[in-house]
Short mmCIF file of C-alpha atoms in Angstrom, two decimals:
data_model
loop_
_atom_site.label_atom_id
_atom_site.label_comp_id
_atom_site.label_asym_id
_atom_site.label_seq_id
_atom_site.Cartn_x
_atom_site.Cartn_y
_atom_site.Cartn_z
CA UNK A 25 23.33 16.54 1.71
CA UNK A 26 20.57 19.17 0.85
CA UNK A 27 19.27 20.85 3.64
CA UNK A 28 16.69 22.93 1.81
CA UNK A 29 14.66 20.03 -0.23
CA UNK A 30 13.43 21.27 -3.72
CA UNK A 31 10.38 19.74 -5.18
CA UNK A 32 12.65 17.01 -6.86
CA UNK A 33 13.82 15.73 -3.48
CA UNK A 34 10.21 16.02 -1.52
CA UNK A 35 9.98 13.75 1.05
CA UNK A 36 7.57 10.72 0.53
CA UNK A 37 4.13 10.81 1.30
CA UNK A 38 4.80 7.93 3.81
CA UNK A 39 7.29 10.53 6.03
CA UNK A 40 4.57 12.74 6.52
CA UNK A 41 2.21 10.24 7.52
CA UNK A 42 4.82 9.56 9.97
CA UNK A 43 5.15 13.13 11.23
CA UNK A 44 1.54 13.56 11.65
CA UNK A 45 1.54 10.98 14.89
CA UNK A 46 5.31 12.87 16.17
CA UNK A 47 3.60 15.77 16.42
CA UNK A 48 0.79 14.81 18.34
CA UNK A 49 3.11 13.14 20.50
CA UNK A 50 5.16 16.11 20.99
CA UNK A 51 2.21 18.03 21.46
CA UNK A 52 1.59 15.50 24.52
CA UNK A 53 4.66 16.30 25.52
CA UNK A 54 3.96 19.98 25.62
CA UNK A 55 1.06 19.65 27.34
CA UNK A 56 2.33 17.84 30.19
CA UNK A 57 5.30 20.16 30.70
CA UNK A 58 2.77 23.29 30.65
CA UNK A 59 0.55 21.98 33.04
CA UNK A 60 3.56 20.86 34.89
CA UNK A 61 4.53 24.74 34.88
CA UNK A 62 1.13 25.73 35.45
CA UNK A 63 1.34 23.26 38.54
CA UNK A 64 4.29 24.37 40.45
CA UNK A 65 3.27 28.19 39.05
CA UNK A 66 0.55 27.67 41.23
CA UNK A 67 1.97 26.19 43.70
CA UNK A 68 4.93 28.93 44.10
CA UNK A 69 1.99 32.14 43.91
CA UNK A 70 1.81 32.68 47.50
CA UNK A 71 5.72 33.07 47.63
CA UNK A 72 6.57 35.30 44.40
CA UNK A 73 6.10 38.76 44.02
CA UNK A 74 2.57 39.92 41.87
CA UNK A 75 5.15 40.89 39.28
CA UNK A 76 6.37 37.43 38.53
CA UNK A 77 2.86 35.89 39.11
CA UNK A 78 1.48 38.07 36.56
CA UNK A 79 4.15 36.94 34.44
CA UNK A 80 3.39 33.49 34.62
CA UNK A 81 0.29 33.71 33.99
CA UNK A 82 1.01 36.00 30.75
CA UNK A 83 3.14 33.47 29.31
CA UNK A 84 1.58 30.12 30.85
CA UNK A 85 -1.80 30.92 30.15
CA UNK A 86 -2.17 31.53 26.25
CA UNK A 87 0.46 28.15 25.82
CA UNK A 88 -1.84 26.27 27.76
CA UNK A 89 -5.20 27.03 26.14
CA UNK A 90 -3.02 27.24 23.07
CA UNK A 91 -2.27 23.72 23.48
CA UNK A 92 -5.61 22.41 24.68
CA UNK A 93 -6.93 23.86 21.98
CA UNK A 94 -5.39 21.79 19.60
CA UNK A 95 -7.07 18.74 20.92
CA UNK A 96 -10.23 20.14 20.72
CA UNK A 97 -10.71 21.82 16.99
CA UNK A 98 -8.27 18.94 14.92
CA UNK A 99 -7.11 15.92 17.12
CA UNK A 100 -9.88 14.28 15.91
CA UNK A 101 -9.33 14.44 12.29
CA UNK A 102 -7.38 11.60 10.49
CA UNK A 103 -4.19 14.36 9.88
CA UNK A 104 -3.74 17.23 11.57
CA UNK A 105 -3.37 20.55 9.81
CA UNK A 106 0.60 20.65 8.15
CA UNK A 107 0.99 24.08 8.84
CA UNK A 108 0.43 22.88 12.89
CA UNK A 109 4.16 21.56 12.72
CA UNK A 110 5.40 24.93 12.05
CA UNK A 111 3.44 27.13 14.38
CA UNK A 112 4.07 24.86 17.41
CA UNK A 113 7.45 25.85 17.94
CA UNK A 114 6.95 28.76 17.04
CA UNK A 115 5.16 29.24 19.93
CA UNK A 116 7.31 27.32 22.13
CA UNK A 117 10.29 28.68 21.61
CA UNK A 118 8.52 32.77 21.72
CA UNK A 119 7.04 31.08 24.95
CA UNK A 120 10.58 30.53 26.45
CA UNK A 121 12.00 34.02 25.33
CA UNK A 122 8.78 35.69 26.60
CA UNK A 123 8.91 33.41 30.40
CA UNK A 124 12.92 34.76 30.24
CA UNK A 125 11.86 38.34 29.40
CA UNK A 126 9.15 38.16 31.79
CA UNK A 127 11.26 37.44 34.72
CA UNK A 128 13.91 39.89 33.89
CA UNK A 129 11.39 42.57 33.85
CA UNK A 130 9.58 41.45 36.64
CA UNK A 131 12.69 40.78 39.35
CA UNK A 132 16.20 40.21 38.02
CA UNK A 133 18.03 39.69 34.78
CA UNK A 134 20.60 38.10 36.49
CA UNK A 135 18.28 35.60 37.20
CA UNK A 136 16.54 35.42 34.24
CA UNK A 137 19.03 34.73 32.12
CA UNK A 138 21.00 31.91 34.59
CA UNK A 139 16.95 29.98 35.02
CA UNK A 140 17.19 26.48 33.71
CA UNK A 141 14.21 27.68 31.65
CA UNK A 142 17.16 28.29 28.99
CA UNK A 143 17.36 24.78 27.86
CA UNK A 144 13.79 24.43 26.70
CA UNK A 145 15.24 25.75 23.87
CA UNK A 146 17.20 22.64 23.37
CA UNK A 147 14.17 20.62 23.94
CA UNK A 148 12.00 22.16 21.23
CA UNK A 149 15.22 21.53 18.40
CA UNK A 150 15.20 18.34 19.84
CA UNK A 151 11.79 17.60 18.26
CA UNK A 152 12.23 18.69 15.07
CA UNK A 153 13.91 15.86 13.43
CA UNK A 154 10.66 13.42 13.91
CA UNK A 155 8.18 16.05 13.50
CA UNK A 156 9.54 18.55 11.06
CA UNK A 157 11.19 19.11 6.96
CA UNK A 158 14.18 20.69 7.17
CA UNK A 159 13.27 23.92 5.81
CA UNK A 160 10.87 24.28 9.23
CA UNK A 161 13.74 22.88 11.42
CA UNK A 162 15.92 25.40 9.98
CA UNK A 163 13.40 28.12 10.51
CA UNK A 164 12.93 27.86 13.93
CA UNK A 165 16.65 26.79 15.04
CA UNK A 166 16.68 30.18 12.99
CA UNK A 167 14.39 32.06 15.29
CA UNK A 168 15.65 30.21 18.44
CA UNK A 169 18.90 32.10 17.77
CA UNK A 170 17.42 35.45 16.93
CA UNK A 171 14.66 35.51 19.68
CA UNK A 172 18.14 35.09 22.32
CA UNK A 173 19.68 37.13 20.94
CA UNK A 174 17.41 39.86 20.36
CA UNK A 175 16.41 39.25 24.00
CA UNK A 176 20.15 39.92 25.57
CA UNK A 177 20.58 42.88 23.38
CA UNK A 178 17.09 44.60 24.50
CA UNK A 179 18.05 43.54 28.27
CA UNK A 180 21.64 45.42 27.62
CA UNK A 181 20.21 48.49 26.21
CA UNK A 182 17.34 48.54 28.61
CA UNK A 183 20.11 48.29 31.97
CA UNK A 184 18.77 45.28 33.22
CA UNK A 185 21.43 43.14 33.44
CA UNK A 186 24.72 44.20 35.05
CA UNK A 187 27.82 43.13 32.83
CA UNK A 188 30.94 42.23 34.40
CA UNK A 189 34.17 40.94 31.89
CA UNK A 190 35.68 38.36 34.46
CA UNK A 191 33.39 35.20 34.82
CA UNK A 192 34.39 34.76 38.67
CA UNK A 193 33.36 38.36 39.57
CA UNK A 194 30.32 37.71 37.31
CA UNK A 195 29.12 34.83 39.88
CA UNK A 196 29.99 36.52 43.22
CA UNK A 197 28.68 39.83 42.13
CA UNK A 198 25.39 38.47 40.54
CA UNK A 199 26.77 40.04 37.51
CA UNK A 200 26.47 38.67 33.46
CA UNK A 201 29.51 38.16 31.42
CA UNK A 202 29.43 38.58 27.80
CA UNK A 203 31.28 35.58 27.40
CA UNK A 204 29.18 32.81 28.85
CA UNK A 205 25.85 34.63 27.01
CA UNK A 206 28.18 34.42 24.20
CA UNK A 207 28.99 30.43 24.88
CA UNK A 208 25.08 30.01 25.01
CA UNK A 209 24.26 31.47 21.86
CA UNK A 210 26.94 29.66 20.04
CA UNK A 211 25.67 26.50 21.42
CA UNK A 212 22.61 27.38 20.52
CA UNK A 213 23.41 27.60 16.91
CA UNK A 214 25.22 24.67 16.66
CA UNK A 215 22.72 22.98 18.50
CA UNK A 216 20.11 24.37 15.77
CA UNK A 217 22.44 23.39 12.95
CA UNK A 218 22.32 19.63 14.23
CA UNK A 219 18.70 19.53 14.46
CA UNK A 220 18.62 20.51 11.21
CA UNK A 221 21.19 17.95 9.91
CA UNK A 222 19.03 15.29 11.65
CA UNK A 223 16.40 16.52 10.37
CA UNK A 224 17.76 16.44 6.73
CA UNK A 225 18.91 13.22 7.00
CA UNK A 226 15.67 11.60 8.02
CA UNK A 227 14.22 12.99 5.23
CA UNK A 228 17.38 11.25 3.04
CA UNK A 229 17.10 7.72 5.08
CA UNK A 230 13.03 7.92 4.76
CA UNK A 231 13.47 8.93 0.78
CA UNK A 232 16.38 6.15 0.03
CA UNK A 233 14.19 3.47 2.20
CA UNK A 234 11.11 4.41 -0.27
CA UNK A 235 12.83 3.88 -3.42
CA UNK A 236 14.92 0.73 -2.33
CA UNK A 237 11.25 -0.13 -1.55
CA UNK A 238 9.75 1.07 -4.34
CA UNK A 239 12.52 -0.96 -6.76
CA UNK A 240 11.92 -3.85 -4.66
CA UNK A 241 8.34 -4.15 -5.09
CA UNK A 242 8.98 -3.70 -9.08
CA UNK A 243 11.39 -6.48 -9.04
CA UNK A 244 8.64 -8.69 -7.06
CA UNK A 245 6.59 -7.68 -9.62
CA UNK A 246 8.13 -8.69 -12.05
CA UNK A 247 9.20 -11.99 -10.64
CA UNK A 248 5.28 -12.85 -10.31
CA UNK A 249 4.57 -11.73 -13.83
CA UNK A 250 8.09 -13.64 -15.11
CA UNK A 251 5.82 -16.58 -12.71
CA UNK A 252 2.47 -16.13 -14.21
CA UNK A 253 4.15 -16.29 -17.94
CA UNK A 254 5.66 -19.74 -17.05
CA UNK A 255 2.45 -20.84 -15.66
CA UNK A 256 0.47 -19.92 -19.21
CA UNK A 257 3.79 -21.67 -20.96
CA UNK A 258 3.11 -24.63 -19.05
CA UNK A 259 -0.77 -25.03 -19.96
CA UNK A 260 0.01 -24.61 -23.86
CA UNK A 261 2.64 -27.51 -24.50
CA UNK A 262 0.23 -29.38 -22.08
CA UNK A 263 -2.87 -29.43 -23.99
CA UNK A 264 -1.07 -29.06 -27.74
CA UNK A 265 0.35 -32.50 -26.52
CA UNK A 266 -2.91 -34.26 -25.95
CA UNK A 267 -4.25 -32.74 -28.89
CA UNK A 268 -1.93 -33.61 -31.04
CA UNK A 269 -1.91 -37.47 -29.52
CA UNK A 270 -5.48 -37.39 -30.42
CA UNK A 271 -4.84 -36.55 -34.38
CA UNK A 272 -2.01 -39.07 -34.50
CA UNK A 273 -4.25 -41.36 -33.62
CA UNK A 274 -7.14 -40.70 -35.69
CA UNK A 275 -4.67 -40.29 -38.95
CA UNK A 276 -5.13 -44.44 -39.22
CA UNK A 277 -9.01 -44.85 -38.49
CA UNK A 278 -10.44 -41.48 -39.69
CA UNK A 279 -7.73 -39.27 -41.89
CA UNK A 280 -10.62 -36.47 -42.20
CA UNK A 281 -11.50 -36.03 -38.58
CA UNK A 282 -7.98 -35.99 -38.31
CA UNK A 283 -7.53 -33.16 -40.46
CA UNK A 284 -10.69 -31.41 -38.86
CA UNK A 285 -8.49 -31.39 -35.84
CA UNK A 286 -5.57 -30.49 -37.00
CA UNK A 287 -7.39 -27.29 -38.39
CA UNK A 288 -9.42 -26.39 -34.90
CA UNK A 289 -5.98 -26.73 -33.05
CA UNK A 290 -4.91 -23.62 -35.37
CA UNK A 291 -7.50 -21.97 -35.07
CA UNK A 292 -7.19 -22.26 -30.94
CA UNK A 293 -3.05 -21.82 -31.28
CA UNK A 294 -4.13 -18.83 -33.36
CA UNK A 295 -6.22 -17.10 -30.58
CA UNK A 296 -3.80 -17.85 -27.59
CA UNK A 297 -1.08 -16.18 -29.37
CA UNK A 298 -3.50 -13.27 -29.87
CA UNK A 299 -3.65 -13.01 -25.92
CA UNK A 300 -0.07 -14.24 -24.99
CA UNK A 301 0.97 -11.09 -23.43
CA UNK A 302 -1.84 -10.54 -20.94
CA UNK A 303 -2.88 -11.92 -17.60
CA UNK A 304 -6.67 -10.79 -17.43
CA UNK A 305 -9.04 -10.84 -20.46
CA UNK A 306 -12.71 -10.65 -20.94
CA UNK A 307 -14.70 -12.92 -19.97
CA UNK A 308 -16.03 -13.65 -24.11
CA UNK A 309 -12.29 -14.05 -25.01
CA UNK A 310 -12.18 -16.98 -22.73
CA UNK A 311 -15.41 -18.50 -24.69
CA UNK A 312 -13.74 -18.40 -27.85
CA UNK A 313 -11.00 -20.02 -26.92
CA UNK A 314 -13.03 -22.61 -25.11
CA UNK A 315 -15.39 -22.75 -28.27
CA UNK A 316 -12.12 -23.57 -30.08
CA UNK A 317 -10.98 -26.27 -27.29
CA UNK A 318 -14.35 -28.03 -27.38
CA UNK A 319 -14.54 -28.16 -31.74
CA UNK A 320 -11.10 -29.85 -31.57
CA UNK A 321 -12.46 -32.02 -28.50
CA UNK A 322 -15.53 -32.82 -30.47
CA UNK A 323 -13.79 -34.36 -33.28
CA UNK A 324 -12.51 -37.24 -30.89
CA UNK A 325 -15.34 -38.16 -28.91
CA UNK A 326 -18.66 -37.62 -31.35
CA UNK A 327 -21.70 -38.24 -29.47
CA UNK A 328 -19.82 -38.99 -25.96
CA UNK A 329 -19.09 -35.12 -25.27
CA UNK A 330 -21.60 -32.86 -24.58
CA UNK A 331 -20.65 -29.15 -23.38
CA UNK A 332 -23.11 -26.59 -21.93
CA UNK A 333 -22.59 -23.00 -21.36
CA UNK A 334 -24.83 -20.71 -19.68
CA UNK A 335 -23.51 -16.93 -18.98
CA UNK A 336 -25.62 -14.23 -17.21
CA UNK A 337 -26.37 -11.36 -19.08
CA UNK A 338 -23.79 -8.34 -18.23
CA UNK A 339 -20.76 -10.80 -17.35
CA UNK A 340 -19.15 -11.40 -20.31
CA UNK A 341 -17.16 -8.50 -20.21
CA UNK A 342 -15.90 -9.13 -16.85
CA UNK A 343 -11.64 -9.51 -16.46
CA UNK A 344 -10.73 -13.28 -15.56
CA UNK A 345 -7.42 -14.54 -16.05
CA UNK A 346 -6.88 -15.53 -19.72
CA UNK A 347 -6.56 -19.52 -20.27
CA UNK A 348 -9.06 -20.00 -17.42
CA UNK A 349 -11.61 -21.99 -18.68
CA UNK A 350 -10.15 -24.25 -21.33
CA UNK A 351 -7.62 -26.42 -19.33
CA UNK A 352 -10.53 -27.00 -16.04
CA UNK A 353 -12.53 -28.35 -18.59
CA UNK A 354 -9.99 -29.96 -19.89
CA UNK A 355 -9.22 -31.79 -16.89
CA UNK A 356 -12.91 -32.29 -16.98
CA UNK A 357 -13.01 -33.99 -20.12
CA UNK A 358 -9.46 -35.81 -19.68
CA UNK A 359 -10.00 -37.26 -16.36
CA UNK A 360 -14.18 -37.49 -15.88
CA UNK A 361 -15.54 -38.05 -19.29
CA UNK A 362 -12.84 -39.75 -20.58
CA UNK A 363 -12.25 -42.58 -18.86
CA UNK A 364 -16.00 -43.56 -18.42
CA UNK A 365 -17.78 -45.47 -21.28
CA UNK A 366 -20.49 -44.05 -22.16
CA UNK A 367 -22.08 -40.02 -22.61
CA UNK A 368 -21.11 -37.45 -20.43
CA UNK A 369 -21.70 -33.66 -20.02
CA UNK A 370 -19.57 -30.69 -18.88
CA UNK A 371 -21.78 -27.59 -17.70
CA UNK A 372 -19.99 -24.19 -17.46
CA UNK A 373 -21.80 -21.43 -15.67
CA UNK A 374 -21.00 -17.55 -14.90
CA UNK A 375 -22.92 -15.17 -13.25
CA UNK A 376 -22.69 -12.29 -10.87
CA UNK A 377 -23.16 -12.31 -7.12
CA UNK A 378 -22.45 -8.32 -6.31
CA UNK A 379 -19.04 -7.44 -6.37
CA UNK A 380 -18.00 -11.00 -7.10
CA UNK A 381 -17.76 -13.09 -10.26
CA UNK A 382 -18.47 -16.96 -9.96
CA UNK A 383 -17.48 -19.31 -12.37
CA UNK A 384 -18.61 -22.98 -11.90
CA UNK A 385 -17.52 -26.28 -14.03
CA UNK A 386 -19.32 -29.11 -13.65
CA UNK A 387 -19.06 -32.84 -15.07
CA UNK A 388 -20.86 -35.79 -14.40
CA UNK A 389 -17.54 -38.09 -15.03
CA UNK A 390 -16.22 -41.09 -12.95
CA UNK A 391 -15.84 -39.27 -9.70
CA UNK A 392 -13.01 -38.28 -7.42
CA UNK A 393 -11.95 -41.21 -6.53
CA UNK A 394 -10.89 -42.52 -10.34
CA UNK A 395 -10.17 -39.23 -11.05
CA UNK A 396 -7.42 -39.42 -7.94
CA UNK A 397 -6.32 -42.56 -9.84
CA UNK A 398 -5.84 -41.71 -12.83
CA UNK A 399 -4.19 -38.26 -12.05
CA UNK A 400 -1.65 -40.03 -9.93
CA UNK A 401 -0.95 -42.70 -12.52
CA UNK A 402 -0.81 -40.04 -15.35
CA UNK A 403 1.33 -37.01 -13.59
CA UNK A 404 -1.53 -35.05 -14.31
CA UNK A 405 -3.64 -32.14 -12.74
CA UNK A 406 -1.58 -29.38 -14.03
CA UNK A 407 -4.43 -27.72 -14.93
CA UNK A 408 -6.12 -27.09 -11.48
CA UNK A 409 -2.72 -27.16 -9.56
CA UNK A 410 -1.65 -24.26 -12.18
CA UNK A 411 -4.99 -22.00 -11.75
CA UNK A 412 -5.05 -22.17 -8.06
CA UNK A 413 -1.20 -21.09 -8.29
CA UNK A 414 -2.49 -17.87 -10.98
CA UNK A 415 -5.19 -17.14 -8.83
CA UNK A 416 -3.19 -16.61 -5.54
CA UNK A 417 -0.86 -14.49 -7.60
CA UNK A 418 -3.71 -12.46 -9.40
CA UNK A 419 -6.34 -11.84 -6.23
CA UNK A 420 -4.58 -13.06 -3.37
CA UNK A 421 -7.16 -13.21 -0.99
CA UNK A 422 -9.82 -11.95 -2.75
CA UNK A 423 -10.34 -15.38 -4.61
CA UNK A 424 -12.50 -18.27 -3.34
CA UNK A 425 -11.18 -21.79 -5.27
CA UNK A 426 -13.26 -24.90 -4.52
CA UNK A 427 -13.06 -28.46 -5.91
CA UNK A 428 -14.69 -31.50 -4.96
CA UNK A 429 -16.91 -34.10 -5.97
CA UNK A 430 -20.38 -33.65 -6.35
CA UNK A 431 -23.37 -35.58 -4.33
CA UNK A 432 -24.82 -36.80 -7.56
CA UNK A 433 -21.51 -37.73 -9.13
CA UNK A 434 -18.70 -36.41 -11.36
CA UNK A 435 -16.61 -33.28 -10.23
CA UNK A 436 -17.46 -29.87 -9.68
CA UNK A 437 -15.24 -26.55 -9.71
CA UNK A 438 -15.47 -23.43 -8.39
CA UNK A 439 -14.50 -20.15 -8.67
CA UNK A 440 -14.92 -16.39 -6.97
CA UNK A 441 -12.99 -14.08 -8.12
CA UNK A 442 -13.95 -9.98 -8.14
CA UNK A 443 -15.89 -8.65 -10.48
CA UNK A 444 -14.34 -6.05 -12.77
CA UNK A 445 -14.74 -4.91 -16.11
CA UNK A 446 -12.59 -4.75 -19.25
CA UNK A 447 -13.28 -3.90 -22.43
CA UNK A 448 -15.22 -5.93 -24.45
CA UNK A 449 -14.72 -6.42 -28.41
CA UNK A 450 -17.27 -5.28 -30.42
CA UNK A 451 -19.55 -8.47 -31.38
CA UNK A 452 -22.88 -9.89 -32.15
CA UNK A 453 -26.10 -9.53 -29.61
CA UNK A 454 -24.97 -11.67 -26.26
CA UNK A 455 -27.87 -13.90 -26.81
CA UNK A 456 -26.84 -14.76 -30.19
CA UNK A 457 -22.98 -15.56 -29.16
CA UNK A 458 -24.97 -17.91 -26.16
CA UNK A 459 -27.08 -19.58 -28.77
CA UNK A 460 -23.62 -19.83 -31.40
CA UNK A 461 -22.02 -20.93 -28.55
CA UNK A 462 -24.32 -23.86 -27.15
CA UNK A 463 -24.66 -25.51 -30.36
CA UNK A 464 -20.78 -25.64 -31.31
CA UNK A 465 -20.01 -27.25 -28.14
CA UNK A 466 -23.22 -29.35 -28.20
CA UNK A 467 -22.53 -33.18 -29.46
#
């Protein structure tokens, strides 16, 4: 165990977050036990000699407006200073040697040095483990130590405390024996050494708990990306198997369109690969692949299919989670226009609404009800059950997800997610890639 922490072994930011409401705690603390003292101090005047009141008041008074202080100038500040954490018991602990000195001087060292005042000692080490790093706890179990000690020798050498060797004739004479000071400062030491131990091994518990914590937010991590990966596997085989229904069955009525398929489907296998490894693209990326999707759709259903995009200027670089928008219009397509006989549309919107992103799919299909039908009949809605399940994992909840049918028919999806921005590729004038866009999808 390291008692002296080197940069390398710094406590975490988080323990000294955690000191910051200790101390003002402790500082609580001292301020009830002044005014306590300040109290009875009062109380006791009319009885002590001028001597001893003058003493109090010497040592009381600068530790109380010392302390009140405190509250004034930086209690109300979100941290208080760092440097506070050393100079408080500082000034405790010169408080007790000055209130022991004080009373030696002004009436007896005898009774000085045998006043319970002694153990306030104890009780400022005592706080150092919750409120300290160990190279202040050692510092002022340090100068606990020293201040004692330098206080009995200048008491010796000034003849104000009468020495006697035996301990019995030290109590009926009103005498000091070397011995018991002795006892006292050795307890004092040890007592300072244990402080500091404590406080050393808070700072070990607090560092080991932040790295366990640390490692097990990586491994979450890592589970939700392993998660999220699965999630994108799961959409790929899932639309590569309808497409590749479709071309089977065109190969016996219409060998070209089949072949037209065949060669969008590479073309859209071609650009997933391209953005396998990532969870958030731009917002155009997602349009080519969907521009992709809809060719290969197009091929199947001729004149039936009609898909609309409209994007606000300044969105299309915004981050959305790559394979977004190809399987909800899938599902769309699949499950609204589909089954239905004649014409239908699919309307795709995106625009910004302040620090939000909204994404909207729209069909005018055969309505929730088939739709509920056929998904149950079919095992399918992997599509929206996957996004909402990506979506909780990307934003938590900083994601709106809405589905539903719409008053005028067909199905309508919605999305909120927030608005950030990635990079975009470079590429032709937005308004062109709109224009491009609307006619390839257009039937």
């Amino acid at each position: 165990m390291q008692l002296f922490a080197t940069a390398s072994f710094a406590p975490p930011p988080s323990l000294r977050l955690r000191r910051d409401p200790a101390e003002r705690i402790l500082n609580g603390l001292r301020a009830a036990v002044v005014f306590l003292l300040t109290a009875s101090a009062l109380m006791y005047a009319p009885h002590l000699s001028p001597a001893l009141n003058v003493a109090n008041v010497l040592v009381l008074g600068p530790t109380l407006a010392w302390t009140v202080a405190q509250y004034l100038i930086w209690y109300r500040r979100p941290e208080l200073p760092d440097w506070l954490s050393a100079v408080n018991p500082i000034v405790d602990v010169t408080a007790v040697t000055a209130i022991i000195g004080g009373y030696a001087v002004a009436q007896s060292g005898v009774l000085a040095l045998r006043s319970p005042i002694f153990l306030m000692y104890f009780v400022v080490l005592a706080g150092r483990p919750v409120a300290s790093s160990v190279r202040k706890a050692a510092f002022i179990s340090v100068l606990a130590v020293m201040e004692y000690a330098g206080l009995l020798v200048w008491l010796w050498i000034a003849n104000r405390i009468p020495l006697a060797i035996d301990p019995i004739d030290a109590v009926l004479t009103a005498r000091i024996t070397p011995l018991d000071e002795a006892a006292k400062l050795v307890l004092l030491a040890v007592f300072g050494i244990v402080s500091t131990y404590a406080t050393s091994w808070v700072e070990h518990l607090v560092r080991e708990a932040s790295k366990e914590s640390t490692e097990r937010q990586r491994v979450v991590t890592r589970l939700v990306q392993s998660e999220l990966d699965t999630l994108k596997l799961q959409l790929n085989p899932h639309f590569l198997f309808n497409a590749l229904n479709s071309a089977m069955a065109l190969i016996a009525t219409d060998p070209p369109a089949a072949e037209r398929m065949v060669s969008e489907l590479s073309d859209f296998l071609r650009l997933v690969l391209s953005t396998s490894s990532e969870q958030e693209v731009p917002l155009e990326r997602e349009l080519g692949l969907l521009d992709r999707y809809v060719a290969i759709q197009r091929v199947r259903f001729q004149d039936r299919l009609t898909v609309t995009c409209n994007i606000e200027d300044g969105v299309r670089a915004a981050l959305v989670p790559s394979l977004l928008l190809q399987p909800l219009v899938e599902n769309a397509i699949r499950h609204g226009i589909s089954p239905r006989a004649g014409a239908g549309y699919v309307y795709v919107t995106a625009r910004r609404l302040g620090d939000k992103l909204s994404i909207t799919i729209l069909d005018d299909g055969v309505g929730v009800r088939a739709r509920r039908s056929r998904e149950r009949s079919r095992g399918s809605g992997l599509g929206l059950l996957n996004t909402t399940t990506r979506l909780i994992h990307l934003y938590g909840e900083g994601h709106e997800f809405e589905s539903g049918p719409r008053d005028e028919g067909g199905y309508a999806v919605r999305i909120t997610i927030p608005f950030r921005l990635g990079r975009l590729a470079p590429s032709r004038d937005g308004a062109e890639r709109n224009e491009e866009l609307s006619t390839a999808v257009k039937s």
